[in-house]
Coordinates of C-alpha atoms in Angstrom, one line a residue:
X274 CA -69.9 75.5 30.8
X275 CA -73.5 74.4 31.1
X276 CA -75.4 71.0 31.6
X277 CA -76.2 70.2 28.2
X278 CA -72.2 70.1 27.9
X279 CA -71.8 67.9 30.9
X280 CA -74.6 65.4 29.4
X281 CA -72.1 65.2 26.1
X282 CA -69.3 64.7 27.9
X283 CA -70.6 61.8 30.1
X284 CA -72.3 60.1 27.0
X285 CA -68.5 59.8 25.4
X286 CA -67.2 59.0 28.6
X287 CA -69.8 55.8 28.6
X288 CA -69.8 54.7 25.2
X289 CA -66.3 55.5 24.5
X290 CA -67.1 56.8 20.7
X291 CA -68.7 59.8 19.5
X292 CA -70.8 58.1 17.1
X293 CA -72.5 56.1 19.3
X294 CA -72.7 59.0 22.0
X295 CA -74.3 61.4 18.8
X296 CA -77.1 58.3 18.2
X297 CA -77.5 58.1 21.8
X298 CA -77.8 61.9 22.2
X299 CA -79.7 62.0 18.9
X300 CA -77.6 65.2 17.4
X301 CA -74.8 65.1 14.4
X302 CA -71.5 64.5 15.6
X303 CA -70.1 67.2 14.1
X304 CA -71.7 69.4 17.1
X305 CA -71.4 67.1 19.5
X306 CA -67.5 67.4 19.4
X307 CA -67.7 70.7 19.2
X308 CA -68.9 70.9 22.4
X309 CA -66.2 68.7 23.8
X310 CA -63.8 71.2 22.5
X311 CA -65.4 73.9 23.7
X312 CA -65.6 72.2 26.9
X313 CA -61.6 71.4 27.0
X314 CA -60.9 74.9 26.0
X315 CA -62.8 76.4 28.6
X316 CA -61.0 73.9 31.5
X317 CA -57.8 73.9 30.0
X318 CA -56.7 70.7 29.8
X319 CA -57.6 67.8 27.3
X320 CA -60.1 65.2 28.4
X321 CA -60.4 63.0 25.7
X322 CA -57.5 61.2 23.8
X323 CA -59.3 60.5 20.7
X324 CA -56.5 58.8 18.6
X325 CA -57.3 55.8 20.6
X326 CA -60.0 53.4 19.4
X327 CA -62.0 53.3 21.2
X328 CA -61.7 56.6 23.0
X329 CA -60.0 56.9 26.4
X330 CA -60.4 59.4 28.6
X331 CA -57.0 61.6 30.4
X332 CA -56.5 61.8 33.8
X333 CA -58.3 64.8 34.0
X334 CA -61.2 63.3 31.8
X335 CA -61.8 60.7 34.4
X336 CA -62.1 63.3 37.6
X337 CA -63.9 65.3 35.6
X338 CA -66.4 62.4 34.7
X339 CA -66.9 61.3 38.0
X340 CA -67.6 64.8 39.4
X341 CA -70.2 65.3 36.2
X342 CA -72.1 62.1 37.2
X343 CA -72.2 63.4 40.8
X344 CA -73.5 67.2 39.5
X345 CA -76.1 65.9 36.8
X346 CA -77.6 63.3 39.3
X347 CA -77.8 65.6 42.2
X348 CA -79.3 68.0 39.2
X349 CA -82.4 65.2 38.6
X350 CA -82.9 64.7 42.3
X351 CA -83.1 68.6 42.8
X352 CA -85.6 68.2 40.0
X353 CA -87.4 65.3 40.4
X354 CA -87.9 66.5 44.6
X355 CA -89.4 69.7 43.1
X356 CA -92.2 68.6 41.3
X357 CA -93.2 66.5 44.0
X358 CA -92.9 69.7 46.7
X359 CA -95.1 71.5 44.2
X360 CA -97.6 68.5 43.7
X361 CA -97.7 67.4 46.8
X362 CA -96.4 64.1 46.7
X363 CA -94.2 62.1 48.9
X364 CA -90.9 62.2 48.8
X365 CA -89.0 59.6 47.4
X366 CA -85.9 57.5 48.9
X367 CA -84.0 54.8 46.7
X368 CA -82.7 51.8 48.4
X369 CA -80.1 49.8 46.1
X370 CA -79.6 46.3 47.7
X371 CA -78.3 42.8 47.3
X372 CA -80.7 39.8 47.3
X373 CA -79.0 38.1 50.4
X374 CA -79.7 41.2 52.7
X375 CA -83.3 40.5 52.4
X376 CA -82.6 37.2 54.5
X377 CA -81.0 39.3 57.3
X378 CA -82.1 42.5 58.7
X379 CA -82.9 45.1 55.3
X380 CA -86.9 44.0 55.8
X381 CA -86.9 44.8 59.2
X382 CA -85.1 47.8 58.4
X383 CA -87.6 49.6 55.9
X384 CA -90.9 48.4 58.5
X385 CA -89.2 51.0 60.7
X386 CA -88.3 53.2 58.2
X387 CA -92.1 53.3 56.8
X388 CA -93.6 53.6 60.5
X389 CA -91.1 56.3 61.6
X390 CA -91.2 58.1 58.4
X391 CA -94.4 57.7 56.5
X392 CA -94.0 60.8 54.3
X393 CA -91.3 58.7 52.1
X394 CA -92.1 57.0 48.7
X395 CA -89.0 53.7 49.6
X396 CA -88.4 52.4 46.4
X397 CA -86.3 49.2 46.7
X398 CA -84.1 48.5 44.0
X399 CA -82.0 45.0 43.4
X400 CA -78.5 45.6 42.1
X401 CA -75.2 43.8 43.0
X402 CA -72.6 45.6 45.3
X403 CA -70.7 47.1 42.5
X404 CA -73.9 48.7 40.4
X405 CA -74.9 50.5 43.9
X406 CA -71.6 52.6 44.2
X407 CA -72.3 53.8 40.4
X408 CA -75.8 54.2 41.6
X409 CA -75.1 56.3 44.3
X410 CA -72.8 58.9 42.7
X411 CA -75.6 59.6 39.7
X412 CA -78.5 60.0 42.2
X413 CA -80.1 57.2 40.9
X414 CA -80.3 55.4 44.8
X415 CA -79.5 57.6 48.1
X416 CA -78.5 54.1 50.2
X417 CA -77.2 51.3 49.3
X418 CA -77.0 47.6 51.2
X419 CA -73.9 45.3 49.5
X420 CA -71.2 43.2 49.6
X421 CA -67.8 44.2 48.5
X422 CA -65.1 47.0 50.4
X423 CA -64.8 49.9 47.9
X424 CA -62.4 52.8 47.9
X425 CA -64.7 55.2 46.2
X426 CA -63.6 58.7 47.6
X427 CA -67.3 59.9 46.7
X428 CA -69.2 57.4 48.3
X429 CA -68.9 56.5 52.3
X430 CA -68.8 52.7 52.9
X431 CA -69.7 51.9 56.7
X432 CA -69.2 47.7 57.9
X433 CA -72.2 46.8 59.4
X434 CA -71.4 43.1 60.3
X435 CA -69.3 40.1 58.8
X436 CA -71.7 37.2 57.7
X437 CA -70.1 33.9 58.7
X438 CA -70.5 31.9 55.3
X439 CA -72.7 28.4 54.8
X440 CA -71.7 25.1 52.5
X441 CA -75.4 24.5 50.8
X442 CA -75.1 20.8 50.0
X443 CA -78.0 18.0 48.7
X444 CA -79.7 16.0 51.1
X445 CA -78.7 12.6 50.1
X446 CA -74.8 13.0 49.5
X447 CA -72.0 12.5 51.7
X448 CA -71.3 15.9 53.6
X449 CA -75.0 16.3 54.6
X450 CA -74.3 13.1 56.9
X451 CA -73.2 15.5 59.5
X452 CA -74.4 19.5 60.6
X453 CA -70.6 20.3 61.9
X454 CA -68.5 22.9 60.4
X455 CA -66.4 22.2 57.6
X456 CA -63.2 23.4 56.7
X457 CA -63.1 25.4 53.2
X458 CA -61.2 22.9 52.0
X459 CA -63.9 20.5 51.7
X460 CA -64.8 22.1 48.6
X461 CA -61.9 21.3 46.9
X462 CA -62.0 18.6 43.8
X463 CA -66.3 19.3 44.0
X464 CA -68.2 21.2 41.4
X465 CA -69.2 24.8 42.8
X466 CA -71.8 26.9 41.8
X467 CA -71.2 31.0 42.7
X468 CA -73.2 34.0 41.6
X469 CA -73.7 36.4 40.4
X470 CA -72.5 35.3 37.0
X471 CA -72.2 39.4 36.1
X472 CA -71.3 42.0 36.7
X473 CA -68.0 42.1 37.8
X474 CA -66.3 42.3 40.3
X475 CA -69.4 40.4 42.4
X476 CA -70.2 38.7 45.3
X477 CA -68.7 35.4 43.5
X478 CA -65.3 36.6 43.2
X479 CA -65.3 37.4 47.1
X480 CA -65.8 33.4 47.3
X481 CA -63.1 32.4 44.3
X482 CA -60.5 34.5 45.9
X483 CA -61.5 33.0 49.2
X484 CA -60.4 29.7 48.1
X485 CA -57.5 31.0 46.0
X486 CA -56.2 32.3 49.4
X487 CA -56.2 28.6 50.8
X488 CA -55.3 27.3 47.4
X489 CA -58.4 25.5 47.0
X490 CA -59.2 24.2 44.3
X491 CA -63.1 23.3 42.9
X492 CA -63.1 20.8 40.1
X493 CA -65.4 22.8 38.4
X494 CA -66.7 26.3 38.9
X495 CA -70.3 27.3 37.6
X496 CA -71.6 30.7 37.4
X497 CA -75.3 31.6 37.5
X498 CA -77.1 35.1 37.7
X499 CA -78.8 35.0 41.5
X500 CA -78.8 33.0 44.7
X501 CA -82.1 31.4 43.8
X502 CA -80.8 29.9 40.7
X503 CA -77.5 28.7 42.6
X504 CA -79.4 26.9 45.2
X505 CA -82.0 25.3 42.7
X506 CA -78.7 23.8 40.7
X507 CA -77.6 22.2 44.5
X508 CA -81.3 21.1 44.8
X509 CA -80.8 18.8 41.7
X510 CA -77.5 18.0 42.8
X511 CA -75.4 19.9 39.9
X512 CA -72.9 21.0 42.9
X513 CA -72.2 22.9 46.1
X514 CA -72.7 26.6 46.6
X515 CA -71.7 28.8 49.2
X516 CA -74.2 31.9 50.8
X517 CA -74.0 33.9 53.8
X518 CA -75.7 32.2 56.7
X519 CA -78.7 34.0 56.7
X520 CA -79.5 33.1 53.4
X521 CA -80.0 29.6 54.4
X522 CA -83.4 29.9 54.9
X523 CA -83.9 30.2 51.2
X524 CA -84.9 26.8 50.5
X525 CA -85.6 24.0 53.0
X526 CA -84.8 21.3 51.1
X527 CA -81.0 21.7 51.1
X528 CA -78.6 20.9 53.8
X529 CA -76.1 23.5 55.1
X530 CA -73.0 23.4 57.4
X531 CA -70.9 26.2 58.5
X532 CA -67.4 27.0 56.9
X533 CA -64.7 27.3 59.5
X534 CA -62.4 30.1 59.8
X535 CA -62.9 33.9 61.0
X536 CA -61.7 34.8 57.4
X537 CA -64.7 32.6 55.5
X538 CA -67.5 35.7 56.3
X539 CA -69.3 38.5 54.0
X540 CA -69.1 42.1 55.0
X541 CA -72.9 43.4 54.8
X542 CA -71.6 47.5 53.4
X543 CA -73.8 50.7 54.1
X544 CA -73.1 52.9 51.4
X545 CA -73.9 56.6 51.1
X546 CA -73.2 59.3 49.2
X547 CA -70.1 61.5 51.4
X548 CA -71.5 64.9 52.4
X549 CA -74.8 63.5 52.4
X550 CA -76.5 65.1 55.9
X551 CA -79.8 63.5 55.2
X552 CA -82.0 63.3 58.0
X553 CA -83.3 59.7 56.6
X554 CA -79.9 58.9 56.5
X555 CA -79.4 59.5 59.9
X556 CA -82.8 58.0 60.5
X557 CA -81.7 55.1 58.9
X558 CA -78.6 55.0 61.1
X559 CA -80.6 55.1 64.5
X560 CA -82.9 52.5 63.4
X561 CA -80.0 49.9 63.1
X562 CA -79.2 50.9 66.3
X563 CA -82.4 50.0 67.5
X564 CA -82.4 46.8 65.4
X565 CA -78.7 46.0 66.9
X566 CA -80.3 46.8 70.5
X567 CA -82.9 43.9 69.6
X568 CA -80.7 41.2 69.0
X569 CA -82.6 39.7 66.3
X570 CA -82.1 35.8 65.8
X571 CA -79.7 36.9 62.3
X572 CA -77.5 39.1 64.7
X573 CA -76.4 36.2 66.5
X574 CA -72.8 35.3 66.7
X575 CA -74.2 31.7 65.1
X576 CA -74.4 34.1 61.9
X577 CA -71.7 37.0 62.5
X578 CA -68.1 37.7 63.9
X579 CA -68.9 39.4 66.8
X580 CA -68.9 43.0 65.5
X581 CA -70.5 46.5 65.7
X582 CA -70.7 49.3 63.3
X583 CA -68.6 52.5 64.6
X584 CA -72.1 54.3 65.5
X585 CA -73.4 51.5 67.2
X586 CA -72.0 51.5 70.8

């Protein structure tokens, strides 16, 4: 078994047919299932059930995938960190975040991480919750900031706090009359705007099975790409939209009232690779606790349930 075996396998796995995994890989397909075979022979067991269309992979196929995403990633970052050693340049740390955690505490977060650790190359990189666990198991990010529970054996998933949730809403129309909460019922029989529009699952189906749970029901439901394009459609009055509390600071120009109910929040997710002993991810780790010692203005229980992360006392 070597890499170059391991790079076939995974470019099946993804495209789910050997012809487009050969274009992609840019050899014949003749070899390239070859090496499949070889690679089944050596292990044992089948991974691929080709009579299918398109491909699937077995049981096996799909452990065996995830651990080859986790061995050729680690394999680039062993690579990549090398070169720099032997150049002498910084070492690099990939951040994968959702847009909403830049209106809570992630800025604050990578000031301290630059002043306590100016050696690092921080590359911040936007990607909703569920691209990040991907992410994270090729290498491509080290830490990861999102928005949805996982149960990704490969990838440790720590709450850091539950983000009461906001009704953005016109100036001008009837429920910006009044800054009290509203119940989530309100929204029923209005036109709602969610993001992200893809991919799936997303912060937007947190919200539609939030009202499912209730049995509300919007009269219309339209899906955009980012929070900035969701709150410019409420600016012209196309509908309501609902963000985590922090992120009402995005536009000024809207009115926002708070949804009631401790259920009507957004986890905020710290996500790591497991086994990763990092010491910037136990950097990282301290410096919340600092932050969380602060009690900045979007910890307050205005914003959050009142909640700490396990290694925050």
């Amino acid at each position: 078994m070597d890499l170059r075996q391991l790079r076939y396998f995974v470019a099946v796995a993804r495209e789910r047919n050997f012809t487009r995994a050969a274009e992609q890989l840019h050899i014949a397909q003749p070899p390239l299932s070859r090496q499949i075979q070889l690679l089944e022979e050596e292990l044992g067991v089948p991974l691929i059930i080709r009579k299918s269309r398109p491909v699937r992979l077995t049981e096996a196929g799909r452990l065996f995938y995830e651990q080859s995403l986790q061995v050729l990633g680690r394999v680039e970052q062993m690579v990549e960190a090398t070169r720099r050693v032997g150049l002498n340049q910084n070492r690099v740390l990939s951040i994968g975040f959702v847009a909403s955690t830049l209106y809570g505490g992630l800025p604050t977060l990578v000031r301290k991480l630059r002043q306590n650790a100016p050696e690092l190359d921080i590359r911040l990189l936007e990607m909703v919750s569920v691209q990040q666990i991907a992410a994270l198991k090729e290498g491509r990010i080290d830490v990861g900031f999102g928005r949805l529970h996982h149960n990704d054996p490969n990838v440790a998933g720590i709450l850091m706090r539950e983000e009461r949730l906001a009704l953005a809403i016109p100036q001008g129309t009837p429920f910006a009359d009044d800054t009290s909460p509203l119940p989530l019922s309100a929204v029923a029989g209005q036109k709602l705007i969610v993001y992200p529009k893809e991919p799936r699952p997303s912060y937007a189906d947190h919200v539609l099975s939030l009202l499912h749970a209730q049995d509300v029901r919007p009269a219309e439901v339209h899906e955009v790409r980012e929070i900035q394009s969701a709150l410019g459609l409420v600016a012209s009055d196309a509908g309501l939209c609902i963000v985590p509390s922090s992120a009402r600071q995005v536009r000024s120009d809207l009115h926002y009232r708070m949804i009631e109910g401790e259920r009507a929040t957004s986890p905020v997710i710290l996500n790591h690779r497991v086994g990763d002993n990092s010491r910037y991810i136990e950097l990282i780790k301290a410096l919340i606790v600092e932050m969380y010692a602060e009690n900045p203005p979007w910890l307050g229980l205005e914003h959050n349930l009142p909640f700490r992360p396990s290694f925050v006392k």
